Short mmCIF file of N, CA, C and O and ligand atoms in Angstrom, two decimals:
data_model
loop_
_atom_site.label_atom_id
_atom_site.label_comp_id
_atom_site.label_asym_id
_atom_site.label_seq_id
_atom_site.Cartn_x
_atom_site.Cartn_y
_atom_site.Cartn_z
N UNK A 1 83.52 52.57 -84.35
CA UNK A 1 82.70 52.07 -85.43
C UNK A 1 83.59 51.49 -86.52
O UNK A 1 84.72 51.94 -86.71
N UNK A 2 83.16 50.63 -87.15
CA UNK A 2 83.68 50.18 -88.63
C UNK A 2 82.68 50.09 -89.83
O UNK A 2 81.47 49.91 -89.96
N UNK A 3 83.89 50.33 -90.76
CA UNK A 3 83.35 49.88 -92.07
C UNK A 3 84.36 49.31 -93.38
O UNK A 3 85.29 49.87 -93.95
N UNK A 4 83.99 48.49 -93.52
CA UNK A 4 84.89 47.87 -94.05
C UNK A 4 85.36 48.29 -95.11
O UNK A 4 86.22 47.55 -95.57
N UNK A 5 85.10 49.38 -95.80
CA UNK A 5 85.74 49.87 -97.09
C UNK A 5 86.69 50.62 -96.65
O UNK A 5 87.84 50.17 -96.69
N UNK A 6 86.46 51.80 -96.16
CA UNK A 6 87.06 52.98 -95.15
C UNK A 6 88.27 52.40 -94.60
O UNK A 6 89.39 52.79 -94.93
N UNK A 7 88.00 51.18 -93.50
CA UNK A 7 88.86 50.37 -93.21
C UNK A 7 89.85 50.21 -93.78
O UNK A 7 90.93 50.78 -93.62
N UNK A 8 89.33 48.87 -94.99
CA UNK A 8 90.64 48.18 -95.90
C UNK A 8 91.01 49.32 -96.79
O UNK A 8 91.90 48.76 -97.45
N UNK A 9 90.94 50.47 -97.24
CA UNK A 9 91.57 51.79 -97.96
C UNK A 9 92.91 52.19 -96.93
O UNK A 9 94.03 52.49 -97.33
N UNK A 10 92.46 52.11 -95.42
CA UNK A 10 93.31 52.29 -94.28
C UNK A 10 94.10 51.61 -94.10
O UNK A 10 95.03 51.82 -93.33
N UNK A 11 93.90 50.53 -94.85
CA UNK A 11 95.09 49.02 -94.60
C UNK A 11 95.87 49.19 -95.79
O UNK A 11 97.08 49.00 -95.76
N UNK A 12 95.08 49.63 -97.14
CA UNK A 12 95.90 49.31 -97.81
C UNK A 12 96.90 50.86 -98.05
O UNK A 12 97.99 50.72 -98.60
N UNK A 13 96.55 51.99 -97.70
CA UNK A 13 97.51 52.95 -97.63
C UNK A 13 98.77 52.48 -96.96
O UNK A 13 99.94 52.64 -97.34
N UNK A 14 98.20 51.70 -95.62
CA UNK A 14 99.28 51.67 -94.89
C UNK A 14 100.21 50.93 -95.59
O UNK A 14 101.37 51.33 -95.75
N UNK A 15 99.72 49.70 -96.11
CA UNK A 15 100.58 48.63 -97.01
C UNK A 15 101.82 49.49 -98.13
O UNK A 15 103.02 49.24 -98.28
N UNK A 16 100.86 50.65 -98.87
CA UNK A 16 101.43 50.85 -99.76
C UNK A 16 102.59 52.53 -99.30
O UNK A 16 103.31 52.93 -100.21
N UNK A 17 102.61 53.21 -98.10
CA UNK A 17 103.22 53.77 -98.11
C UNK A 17 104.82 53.74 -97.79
O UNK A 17 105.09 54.39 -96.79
N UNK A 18 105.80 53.19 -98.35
CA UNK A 18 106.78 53.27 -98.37
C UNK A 18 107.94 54.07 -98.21
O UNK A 18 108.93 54.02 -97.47
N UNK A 19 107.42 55.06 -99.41
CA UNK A 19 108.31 56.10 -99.74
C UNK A 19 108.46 57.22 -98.84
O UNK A 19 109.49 57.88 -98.71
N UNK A 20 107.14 57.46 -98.09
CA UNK A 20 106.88 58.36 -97.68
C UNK A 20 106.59 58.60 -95.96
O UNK A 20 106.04 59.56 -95.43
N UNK A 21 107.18 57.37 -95.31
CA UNK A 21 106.54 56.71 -94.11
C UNK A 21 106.90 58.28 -93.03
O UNK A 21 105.87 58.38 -92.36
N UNK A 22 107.49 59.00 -92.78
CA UNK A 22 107.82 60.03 -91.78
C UNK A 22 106.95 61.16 -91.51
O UNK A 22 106.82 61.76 -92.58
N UNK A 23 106.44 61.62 -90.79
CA UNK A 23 104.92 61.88 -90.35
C UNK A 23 104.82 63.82 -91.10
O UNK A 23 103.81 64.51 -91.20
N UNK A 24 106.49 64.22 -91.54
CA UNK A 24 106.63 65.43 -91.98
C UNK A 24 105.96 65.03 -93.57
O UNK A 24 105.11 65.58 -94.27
N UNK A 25 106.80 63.78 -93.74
CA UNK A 25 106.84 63.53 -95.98
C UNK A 25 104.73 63.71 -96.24
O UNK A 25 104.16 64.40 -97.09
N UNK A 26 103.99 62.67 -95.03
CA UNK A 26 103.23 62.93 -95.07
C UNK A 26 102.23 63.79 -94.95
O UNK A 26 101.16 63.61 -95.54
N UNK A 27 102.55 65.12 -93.93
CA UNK A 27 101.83 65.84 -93.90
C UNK A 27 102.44 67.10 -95.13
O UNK A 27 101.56 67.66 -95.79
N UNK A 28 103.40 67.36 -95.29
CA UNK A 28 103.74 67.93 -97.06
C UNK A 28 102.75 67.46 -97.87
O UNK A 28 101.82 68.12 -98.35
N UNK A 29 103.02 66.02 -98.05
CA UNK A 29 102.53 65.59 -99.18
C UNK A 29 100.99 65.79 -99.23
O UNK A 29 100.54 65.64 -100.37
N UNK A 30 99.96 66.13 -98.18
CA UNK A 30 98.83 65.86 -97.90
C UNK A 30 98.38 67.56 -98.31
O UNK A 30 97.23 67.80 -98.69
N UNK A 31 99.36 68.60 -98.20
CA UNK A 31 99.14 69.59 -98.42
C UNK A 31 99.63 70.05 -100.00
O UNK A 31 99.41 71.11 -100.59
N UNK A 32 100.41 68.78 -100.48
CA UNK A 32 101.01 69.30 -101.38
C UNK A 32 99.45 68.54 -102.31
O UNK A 32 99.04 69.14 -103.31
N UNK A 33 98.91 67.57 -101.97
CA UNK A 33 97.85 67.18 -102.78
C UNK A 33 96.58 67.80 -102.69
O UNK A 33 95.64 67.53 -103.43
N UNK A 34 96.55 68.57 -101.87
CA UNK A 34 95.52 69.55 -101.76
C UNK A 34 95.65 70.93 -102.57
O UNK A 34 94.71 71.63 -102.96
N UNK A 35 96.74 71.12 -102.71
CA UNK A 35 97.04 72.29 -103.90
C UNK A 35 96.95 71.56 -105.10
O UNK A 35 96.49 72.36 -105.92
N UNK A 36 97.13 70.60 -105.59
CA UNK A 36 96.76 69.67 -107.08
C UNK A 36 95.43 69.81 -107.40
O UNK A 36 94.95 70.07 -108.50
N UNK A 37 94.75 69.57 -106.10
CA UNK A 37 93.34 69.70 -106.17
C UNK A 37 92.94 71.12 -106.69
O UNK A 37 92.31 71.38 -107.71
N UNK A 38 93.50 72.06 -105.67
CA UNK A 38 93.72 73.49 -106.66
C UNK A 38 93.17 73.52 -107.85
O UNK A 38 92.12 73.73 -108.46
N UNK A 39 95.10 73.03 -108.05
CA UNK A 39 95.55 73.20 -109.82
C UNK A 39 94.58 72.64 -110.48
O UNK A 39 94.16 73.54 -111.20
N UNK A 40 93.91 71.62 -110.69
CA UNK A 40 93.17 70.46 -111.27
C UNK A 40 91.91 71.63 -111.80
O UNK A 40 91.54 71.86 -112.96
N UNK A 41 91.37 72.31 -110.34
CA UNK A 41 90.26 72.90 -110.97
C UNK A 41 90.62 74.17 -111.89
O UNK A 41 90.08 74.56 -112.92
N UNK A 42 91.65 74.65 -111.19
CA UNK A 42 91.70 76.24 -112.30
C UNK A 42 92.13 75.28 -113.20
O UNK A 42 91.06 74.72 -113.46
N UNK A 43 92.94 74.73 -113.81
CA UNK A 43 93.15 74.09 -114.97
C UNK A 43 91.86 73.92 -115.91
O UNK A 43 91.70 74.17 -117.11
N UNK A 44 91.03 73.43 -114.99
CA UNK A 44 89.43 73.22 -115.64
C UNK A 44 88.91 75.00 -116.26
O UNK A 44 88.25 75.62 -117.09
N UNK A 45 89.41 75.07 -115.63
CA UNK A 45 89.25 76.96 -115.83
C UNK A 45 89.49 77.36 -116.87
O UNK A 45 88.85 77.50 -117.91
N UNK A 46 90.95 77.65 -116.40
CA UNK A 46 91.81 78.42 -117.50
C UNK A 46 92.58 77.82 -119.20
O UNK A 46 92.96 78.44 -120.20
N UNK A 47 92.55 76.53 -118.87
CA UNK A 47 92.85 75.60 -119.88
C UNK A 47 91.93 75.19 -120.58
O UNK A 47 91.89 75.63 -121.73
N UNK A 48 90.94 74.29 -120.17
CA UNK A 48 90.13 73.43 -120.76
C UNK A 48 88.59 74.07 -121.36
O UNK A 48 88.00 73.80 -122.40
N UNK A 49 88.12 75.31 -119.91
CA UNK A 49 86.88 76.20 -120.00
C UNK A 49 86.00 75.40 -119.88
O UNK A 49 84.93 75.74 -120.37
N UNK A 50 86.06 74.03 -119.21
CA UNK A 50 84.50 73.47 -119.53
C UNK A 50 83.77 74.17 -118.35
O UNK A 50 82.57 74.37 -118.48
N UNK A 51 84.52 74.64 -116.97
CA UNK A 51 83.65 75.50 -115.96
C UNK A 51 84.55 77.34 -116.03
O UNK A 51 85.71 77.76 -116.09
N UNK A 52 83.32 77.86 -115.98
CA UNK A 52 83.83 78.95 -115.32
C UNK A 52 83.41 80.21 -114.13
O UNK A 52 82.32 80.76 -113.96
N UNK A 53 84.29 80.33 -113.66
CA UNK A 53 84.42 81.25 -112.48
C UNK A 53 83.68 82.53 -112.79
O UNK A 53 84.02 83.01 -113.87
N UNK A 54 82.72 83.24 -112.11
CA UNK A 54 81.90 84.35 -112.58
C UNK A 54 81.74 84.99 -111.30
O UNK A 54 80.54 85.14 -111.08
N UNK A 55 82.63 85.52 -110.16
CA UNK A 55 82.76 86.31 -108.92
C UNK A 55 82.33 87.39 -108.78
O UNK A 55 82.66 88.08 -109.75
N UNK A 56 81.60 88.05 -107.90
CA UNK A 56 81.00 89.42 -107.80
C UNK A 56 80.88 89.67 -106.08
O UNK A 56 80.56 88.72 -105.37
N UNK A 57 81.12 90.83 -105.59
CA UNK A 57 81.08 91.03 -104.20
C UNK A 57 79.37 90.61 -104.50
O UNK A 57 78.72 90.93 -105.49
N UNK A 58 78.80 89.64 -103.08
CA UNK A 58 77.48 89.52 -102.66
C UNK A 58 76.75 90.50 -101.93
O UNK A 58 77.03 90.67 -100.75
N UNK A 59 75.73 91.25 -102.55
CA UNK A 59 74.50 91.23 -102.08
C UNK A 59 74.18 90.79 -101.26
O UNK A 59 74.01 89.59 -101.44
N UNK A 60 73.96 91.14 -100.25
CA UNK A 60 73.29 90.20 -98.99
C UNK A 60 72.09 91.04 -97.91
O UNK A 60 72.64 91.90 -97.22
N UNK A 61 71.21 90.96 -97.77
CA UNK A 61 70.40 91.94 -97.20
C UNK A 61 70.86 91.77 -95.59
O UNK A 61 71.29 90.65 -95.30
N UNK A 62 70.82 92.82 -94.46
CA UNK A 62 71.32 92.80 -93.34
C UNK A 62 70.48 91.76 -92.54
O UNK A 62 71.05 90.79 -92.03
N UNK A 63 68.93 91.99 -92.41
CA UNK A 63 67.89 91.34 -91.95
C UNK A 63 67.59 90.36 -92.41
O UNK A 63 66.43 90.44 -92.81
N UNK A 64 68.16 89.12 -92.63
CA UNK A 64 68.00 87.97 -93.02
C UNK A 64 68.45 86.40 -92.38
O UNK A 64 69.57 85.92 -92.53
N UNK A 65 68.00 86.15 -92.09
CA UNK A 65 68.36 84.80 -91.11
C UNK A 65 69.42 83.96 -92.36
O UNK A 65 69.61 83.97 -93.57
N UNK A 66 69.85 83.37 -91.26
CA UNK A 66 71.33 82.13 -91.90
C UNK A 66 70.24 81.09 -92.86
O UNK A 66 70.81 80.88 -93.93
N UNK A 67 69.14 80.51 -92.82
CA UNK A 67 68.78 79.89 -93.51
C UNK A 67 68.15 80.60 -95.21
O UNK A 67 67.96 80.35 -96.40
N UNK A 68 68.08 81.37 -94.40
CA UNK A 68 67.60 82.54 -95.66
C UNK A 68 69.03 82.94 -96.82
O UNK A 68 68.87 83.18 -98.02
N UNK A 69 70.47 82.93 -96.04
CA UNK A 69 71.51 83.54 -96.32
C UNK A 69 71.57 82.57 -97.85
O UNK A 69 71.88 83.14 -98.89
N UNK A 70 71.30 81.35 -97.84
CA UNK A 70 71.74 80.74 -98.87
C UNK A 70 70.89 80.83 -100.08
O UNK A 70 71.26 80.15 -101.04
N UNK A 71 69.23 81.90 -100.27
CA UNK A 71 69.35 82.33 -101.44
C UNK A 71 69.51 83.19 -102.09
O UNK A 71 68.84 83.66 -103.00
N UNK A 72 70.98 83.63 -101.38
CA UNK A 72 71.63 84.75 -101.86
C UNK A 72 73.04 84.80 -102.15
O UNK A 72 73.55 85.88 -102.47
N UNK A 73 73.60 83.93 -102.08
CA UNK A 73 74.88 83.41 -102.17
C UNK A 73 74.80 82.18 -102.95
O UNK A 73 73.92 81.32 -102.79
N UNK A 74 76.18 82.11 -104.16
CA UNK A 74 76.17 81.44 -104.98
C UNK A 74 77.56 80.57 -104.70
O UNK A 74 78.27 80.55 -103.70
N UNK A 75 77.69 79.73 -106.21
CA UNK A 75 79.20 79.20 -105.55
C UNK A 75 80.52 79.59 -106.95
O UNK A 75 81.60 79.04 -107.17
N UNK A 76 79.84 80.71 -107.64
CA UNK A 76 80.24 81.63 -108.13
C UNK A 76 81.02 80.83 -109.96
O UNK A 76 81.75 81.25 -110.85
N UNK A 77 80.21 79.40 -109.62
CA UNK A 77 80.41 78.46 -111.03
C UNK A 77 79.54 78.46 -111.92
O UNK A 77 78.32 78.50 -111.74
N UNK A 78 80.28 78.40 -113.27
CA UNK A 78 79.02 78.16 -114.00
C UNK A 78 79.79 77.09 -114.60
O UNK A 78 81.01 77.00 -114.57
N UNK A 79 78.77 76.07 -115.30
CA UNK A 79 79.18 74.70 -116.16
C UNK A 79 79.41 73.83 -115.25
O UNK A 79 79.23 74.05 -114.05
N UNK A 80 80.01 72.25 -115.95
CA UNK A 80 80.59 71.34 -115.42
C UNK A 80 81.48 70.84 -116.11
O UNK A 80 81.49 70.70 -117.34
N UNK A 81 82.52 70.44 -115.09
CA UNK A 81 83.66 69.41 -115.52
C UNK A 81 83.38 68.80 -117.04
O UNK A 81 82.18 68.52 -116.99
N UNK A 82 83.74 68.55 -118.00
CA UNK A 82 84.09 67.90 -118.92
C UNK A 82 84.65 66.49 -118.17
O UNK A 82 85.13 66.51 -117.03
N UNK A 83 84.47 65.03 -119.15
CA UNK A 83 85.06 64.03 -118.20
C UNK A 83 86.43 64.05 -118.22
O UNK A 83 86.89 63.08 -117.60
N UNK A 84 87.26 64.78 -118.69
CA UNK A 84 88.70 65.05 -119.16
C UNK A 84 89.03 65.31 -117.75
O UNK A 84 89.91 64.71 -117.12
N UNK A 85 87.91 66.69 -117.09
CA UNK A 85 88.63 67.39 -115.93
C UNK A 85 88.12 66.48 -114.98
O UNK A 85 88.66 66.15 -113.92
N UNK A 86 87.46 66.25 -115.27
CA UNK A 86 86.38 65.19 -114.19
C UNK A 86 87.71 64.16 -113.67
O UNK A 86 88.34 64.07 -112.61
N UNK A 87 87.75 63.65 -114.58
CA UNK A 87 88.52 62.46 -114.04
C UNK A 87 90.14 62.96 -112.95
O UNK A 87 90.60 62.74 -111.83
N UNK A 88 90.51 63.75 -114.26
CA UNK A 88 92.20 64.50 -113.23
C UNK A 88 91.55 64.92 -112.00
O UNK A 88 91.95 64.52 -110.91
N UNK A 89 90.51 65.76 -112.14
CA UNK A 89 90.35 66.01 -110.44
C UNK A 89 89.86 65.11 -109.29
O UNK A 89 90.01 65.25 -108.08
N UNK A 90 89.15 63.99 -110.12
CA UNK A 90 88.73 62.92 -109.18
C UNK A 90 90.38 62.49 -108.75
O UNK A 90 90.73 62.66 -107.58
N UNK A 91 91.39 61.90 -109.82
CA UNK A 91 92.10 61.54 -109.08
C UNK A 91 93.23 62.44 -108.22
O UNK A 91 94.13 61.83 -107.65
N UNK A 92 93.19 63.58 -108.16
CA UNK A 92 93.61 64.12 -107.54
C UNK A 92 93.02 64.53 -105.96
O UNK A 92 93.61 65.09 -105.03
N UNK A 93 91.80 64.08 -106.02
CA UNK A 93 90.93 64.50 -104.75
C UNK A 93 91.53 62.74 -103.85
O UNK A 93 91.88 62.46 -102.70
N UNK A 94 91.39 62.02 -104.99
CA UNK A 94 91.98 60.33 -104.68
C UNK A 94 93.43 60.47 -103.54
O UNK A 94 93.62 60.07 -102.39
N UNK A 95 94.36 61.32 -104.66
CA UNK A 95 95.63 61.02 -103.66
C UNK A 95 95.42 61.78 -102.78
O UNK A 95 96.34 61.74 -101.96
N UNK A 96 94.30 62.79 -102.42
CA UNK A 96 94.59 63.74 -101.29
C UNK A 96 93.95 62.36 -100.48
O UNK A 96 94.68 61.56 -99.89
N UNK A 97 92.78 62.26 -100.55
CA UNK A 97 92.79 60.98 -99.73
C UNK A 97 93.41 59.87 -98.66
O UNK A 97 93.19 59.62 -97.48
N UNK A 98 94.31 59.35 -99.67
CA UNK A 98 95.34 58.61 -99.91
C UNK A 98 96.47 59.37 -98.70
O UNK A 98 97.07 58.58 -97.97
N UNK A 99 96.67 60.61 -98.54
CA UNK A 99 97.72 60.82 -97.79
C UNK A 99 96.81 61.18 -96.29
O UNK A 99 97.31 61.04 -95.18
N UNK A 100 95.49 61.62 -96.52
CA UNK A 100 94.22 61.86 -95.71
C UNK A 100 94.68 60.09 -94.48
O UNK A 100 95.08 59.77 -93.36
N UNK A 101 94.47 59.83 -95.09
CA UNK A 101 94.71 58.15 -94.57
C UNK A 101 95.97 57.95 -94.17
O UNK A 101 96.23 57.16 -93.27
N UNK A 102 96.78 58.56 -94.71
CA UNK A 102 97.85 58.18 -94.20
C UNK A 102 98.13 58.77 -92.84
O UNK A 102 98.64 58.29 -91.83
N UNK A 103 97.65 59.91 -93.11
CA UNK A 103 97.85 60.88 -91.83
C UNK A 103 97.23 59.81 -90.59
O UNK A 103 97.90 59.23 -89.73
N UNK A 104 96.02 59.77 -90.75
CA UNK A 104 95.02 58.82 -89.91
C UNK A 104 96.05 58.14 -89.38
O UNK A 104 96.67 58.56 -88.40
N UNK A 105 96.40 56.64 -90.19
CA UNK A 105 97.51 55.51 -89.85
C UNK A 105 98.39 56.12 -89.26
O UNK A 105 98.64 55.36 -88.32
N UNK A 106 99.07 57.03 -89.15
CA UNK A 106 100.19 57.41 -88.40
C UNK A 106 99.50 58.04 -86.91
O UNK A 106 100.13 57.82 -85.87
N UNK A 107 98.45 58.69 -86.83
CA UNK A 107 97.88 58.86 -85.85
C UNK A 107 97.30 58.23 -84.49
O UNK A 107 97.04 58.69 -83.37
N UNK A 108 97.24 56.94 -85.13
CA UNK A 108 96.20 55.81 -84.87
C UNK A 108 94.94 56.21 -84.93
O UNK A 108 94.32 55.90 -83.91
N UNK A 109 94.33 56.78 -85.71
CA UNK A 109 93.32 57.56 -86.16
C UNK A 109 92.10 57.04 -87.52
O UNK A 109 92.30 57.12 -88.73
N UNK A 110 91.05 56.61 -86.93
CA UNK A 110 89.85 55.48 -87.61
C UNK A 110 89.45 57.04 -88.90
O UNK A 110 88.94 58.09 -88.51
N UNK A 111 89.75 56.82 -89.99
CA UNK A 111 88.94 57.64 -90.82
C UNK A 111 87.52 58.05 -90.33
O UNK A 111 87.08 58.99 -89.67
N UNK A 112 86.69 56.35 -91.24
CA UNK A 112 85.32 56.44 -90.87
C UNK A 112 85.05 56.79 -89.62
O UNK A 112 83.85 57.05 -89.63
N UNK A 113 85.64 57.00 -88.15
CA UNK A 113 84.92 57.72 -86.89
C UNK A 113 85.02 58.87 -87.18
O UNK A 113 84.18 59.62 -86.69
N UNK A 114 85.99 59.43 -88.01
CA UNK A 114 86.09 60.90 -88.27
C UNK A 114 84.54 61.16 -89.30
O UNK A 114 83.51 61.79 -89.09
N UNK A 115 84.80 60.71 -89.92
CA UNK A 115 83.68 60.78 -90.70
C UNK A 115 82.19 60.84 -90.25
O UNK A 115 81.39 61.69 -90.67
N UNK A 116 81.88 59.85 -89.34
CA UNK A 116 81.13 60.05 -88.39
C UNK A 116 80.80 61.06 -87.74
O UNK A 116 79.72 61.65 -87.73
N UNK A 117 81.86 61.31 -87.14
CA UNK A 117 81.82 62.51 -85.79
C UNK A 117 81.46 63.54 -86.79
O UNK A 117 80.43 64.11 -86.42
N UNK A 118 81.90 64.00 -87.92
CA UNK A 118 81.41 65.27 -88.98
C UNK A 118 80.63 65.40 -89.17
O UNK A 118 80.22 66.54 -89.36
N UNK A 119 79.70 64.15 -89.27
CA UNK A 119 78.10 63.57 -90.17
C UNK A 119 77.33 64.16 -89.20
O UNK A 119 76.57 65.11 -89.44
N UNK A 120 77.57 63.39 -87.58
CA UNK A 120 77.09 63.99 -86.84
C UNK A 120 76.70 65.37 -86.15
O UNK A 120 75.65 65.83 -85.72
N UNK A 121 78.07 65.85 -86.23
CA UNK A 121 78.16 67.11 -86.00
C UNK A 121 77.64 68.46 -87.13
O UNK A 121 77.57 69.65 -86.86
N UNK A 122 77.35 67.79 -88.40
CA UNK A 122 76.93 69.41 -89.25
C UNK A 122 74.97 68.42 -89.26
O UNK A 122 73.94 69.10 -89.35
N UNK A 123 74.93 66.65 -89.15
CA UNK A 123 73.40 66.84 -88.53
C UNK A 123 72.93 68.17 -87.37
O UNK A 123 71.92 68.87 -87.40
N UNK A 124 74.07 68.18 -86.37
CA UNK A 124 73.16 68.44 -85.14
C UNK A 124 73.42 69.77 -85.26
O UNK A 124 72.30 70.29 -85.22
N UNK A 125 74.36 70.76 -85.40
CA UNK A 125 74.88 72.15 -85.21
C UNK A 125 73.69 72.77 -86.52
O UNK A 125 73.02 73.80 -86.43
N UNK A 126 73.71 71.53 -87.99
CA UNK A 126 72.97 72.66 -89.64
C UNK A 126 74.11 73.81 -89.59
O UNK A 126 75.34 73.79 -89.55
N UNK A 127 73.01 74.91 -89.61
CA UNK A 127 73.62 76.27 -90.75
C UNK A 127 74.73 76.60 -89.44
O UNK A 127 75.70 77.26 -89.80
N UNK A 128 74.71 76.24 -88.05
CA UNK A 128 75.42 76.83 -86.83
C UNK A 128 77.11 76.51 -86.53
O UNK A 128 77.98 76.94 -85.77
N UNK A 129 77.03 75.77 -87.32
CA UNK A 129 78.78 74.84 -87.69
C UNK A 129 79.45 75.88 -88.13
O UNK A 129 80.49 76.16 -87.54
N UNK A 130 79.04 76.62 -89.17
CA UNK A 130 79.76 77.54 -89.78
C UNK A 130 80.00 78.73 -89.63
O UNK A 130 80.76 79.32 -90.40
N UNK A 131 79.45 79.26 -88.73
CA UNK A 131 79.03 80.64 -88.26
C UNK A 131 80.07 81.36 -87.36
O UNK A 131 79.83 82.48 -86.92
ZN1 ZN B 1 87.33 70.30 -118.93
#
């Protein structure tokens, strides 16, 4: 499949990775931008406070089906991003991306089919993907 955004993002990583072309720099770096992503949010946390973290062991009744499970489980946030955090974490979710793609290009590996095949796969499996 194609799409042309997905695509030319794929072209232009490739264009622009230089520094980093060896399939180790990239997969570091892909992990190292996934911990930014981390940082980005506790930062939102612990620095800024526009969200915060409110954790408690769950409640969960034994007799309850998986579709049921989710009104009982939270995602343990309260608030939102400020556009301050908003933005650092957008671009930090950006370069994870960015090396996301790169990985791909070195793979010979179509993003958007990946993307696909996911779409498809949590359509057809729902609550059973995760289980
Ligand atoms: Zn903030």
């Amino acid at each position: 499949m194609k799409d042309l955004l997905c695509d030319e993002f794929q072209n232009t990583v490739s264009e622009l990775l230089i520094r980093h072309q060896s399939i180790l720099d990239v997969l570091s770096k892909l992990q190292e931008a996934s911990a930014r992503i981390n940082r980005a949010v506790t930062k939102a946390v612990t620095s800024c406070g526009c969200i915060k973290v409110n954790a408690e062991k769950r409640s969960v009744p034994n007799n309850i089906s998986i579709s049921e499970l989710k009104g009982y489980i939270d995602s343990h946030l309260n608030g939102q991003l400020c556009p301050n955090c908003q933005e650092i974490v957008e671009a930090e979710i950006g370069r994870d991306l960015f090396y996301l793609a790169a990985l791909c290009n070195h793979l010979d590996l179509n993003l958007y089919d990946i993307f696909i095949k996911e779409h498809k796969k949590l359509s057809t499996l729902r609550f059973f993907n995760f289980t």
